[in-house]
XYZ file of N, CA and C in Angstrom:
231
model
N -10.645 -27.799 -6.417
C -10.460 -26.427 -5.971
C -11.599 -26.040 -5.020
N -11.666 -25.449 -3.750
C -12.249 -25.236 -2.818
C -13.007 -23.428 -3.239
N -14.440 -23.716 -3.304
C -15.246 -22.425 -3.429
C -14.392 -21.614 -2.703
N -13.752 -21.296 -1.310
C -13.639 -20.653 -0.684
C -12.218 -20.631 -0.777
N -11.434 -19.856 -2.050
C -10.281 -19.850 -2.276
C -9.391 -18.733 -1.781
N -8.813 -18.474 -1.056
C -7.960 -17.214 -1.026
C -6.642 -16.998 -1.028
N -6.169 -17.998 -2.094
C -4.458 -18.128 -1.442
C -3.683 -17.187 -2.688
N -2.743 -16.209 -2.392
C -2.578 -15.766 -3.063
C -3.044 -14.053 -3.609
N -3.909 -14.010 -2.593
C -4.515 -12.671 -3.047
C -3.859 -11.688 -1.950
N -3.843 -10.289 -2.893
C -2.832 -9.688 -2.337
C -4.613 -8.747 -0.930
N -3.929 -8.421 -0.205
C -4.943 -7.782 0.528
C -4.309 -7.422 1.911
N -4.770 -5.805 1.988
C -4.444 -4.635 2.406
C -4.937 -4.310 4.026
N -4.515 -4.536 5.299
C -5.618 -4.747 6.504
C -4.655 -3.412 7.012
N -5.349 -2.600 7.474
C -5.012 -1.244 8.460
C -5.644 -1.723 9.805
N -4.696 -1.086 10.669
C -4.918 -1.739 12.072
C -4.512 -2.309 12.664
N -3.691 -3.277 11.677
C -3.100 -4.576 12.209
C -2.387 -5.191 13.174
N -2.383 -4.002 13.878
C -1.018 -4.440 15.121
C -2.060 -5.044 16.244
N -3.719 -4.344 16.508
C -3.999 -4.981 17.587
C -5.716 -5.174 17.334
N -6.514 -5.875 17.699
C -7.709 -6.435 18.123
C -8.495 -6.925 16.818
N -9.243 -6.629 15.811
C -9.727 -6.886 14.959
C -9.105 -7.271 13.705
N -8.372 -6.132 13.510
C -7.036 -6.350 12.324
C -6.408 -6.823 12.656
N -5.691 -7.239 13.945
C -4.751 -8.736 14.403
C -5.211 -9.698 13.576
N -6.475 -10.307 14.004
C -6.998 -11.267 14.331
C -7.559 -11.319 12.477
N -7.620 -10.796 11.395
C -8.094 -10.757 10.543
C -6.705 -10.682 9.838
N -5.566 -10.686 9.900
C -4.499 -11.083 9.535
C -4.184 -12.366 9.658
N -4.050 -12.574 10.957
C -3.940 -14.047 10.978
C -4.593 -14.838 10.454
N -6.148 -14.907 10.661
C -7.288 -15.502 9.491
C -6.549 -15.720 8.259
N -6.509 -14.155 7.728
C -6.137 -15.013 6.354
C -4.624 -15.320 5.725
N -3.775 -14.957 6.652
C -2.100 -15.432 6.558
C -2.452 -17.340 6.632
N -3.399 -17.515 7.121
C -3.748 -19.097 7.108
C -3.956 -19.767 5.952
N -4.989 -18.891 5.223
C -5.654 -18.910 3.850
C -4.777 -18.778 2.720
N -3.185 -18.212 3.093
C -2.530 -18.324 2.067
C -2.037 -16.963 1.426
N -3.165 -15.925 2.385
C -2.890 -14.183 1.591
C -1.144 -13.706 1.731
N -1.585 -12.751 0.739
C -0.504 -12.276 0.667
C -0.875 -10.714 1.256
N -0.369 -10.184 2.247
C -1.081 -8.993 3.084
C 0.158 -8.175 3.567
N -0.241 -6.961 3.451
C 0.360 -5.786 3.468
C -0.607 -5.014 4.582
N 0.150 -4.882 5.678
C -0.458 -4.202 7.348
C 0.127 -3.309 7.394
N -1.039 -2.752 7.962
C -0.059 -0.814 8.699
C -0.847 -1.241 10.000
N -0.425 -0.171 10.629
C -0.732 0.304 11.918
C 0.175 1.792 12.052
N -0.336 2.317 13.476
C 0.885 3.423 13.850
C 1.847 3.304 14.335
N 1.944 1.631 15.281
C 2.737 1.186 15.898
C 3.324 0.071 15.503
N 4.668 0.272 15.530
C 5.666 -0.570 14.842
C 5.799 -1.547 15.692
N 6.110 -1.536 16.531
C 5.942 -2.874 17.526
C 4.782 -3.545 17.783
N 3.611 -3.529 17.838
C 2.233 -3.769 17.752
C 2.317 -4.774 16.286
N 2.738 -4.191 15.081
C 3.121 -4.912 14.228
C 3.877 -5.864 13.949
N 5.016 -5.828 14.406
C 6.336 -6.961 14.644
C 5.732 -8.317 15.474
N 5.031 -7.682 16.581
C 4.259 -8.600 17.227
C 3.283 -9.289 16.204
N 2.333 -8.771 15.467
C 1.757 -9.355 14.471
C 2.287 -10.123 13.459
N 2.521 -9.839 12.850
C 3.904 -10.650 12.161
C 4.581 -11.664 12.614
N 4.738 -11.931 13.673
C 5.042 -13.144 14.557
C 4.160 -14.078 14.514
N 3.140 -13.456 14.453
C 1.288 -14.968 14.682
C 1.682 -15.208 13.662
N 1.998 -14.357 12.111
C 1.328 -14.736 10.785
C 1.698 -16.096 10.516
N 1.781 -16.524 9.374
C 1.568 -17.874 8.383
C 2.476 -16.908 7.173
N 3.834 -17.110 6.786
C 3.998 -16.968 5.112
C 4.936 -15.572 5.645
N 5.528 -14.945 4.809
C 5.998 -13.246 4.700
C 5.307 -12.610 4.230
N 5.296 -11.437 5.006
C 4.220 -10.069 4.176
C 4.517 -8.545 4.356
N 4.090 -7.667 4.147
C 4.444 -6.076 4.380
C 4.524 -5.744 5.165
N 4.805 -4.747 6.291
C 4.636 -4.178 6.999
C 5.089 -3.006 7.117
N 3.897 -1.627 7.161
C 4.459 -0.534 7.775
C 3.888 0.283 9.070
N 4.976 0.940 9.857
C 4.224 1.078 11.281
C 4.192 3.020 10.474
N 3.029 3.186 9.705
C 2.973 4.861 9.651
C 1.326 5.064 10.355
N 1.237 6.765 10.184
C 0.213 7.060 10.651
C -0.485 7.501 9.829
N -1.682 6.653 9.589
C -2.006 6.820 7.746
C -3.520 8.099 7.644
N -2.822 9.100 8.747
C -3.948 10.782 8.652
C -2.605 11.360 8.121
N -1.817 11.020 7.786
C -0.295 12.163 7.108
C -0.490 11.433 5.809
N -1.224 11.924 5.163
C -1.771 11.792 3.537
C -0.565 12.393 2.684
N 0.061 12.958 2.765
C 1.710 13.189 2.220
C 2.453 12.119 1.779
N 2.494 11.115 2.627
C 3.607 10.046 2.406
C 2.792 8.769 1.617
N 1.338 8.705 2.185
C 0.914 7.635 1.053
C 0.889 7.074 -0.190
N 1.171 8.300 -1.031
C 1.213 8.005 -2.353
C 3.206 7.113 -2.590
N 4.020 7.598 -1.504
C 5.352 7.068 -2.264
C 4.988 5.106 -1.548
N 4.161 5.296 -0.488
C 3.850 3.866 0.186
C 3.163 2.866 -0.893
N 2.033 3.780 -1.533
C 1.464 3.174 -2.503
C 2.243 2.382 -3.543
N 3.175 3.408 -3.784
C 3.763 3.003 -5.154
C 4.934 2.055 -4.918
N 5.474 1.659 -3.525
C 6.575 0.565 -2.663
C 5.860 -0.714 -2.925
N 4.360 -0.130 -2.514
C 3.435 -1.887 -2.236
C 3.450 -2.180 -3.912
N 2.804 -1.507 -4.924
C 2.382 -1.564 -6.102
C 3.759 -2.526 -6.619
């Protein structure tokens, strides 16, 4: 078993459609994660989702409308 294990872990990246959170999706869609992305932009995302490694979440909301998070929460949960 490799110290540097991550396959399997569920983990949460905001941003994801473009530059840092792209690129930190893909990282660990390699590693085996299991990852759940937002962004605001739904296409920005779809595009992401395309690099990945495996199936995973995706929602394109705008996560300052604190209203809808809790029913998002409880979709991912």
């Amino acid at each position: 078993m490799s110290f540097f294990n991550l396959q399997n872990n569920n983990i949460l990246i905001t941003g994801a459609g473009s530059g840092i959170g792209q690129e930190t999706a893909i990282t660990l869609s390699k590693f085996g994660c299991n990852l759940v992305l937002f962004d605001i932009s739904e296409e920005s995302l779809s595009q992401t989702l395309n690099l990945l490694d495996g199936q995973h979440k995706a929602y394109g909301i705008d996560l300052t409308k604190f209203d809808i998070l809790p029913d998002i929460i409880k979709e991912i949960i």
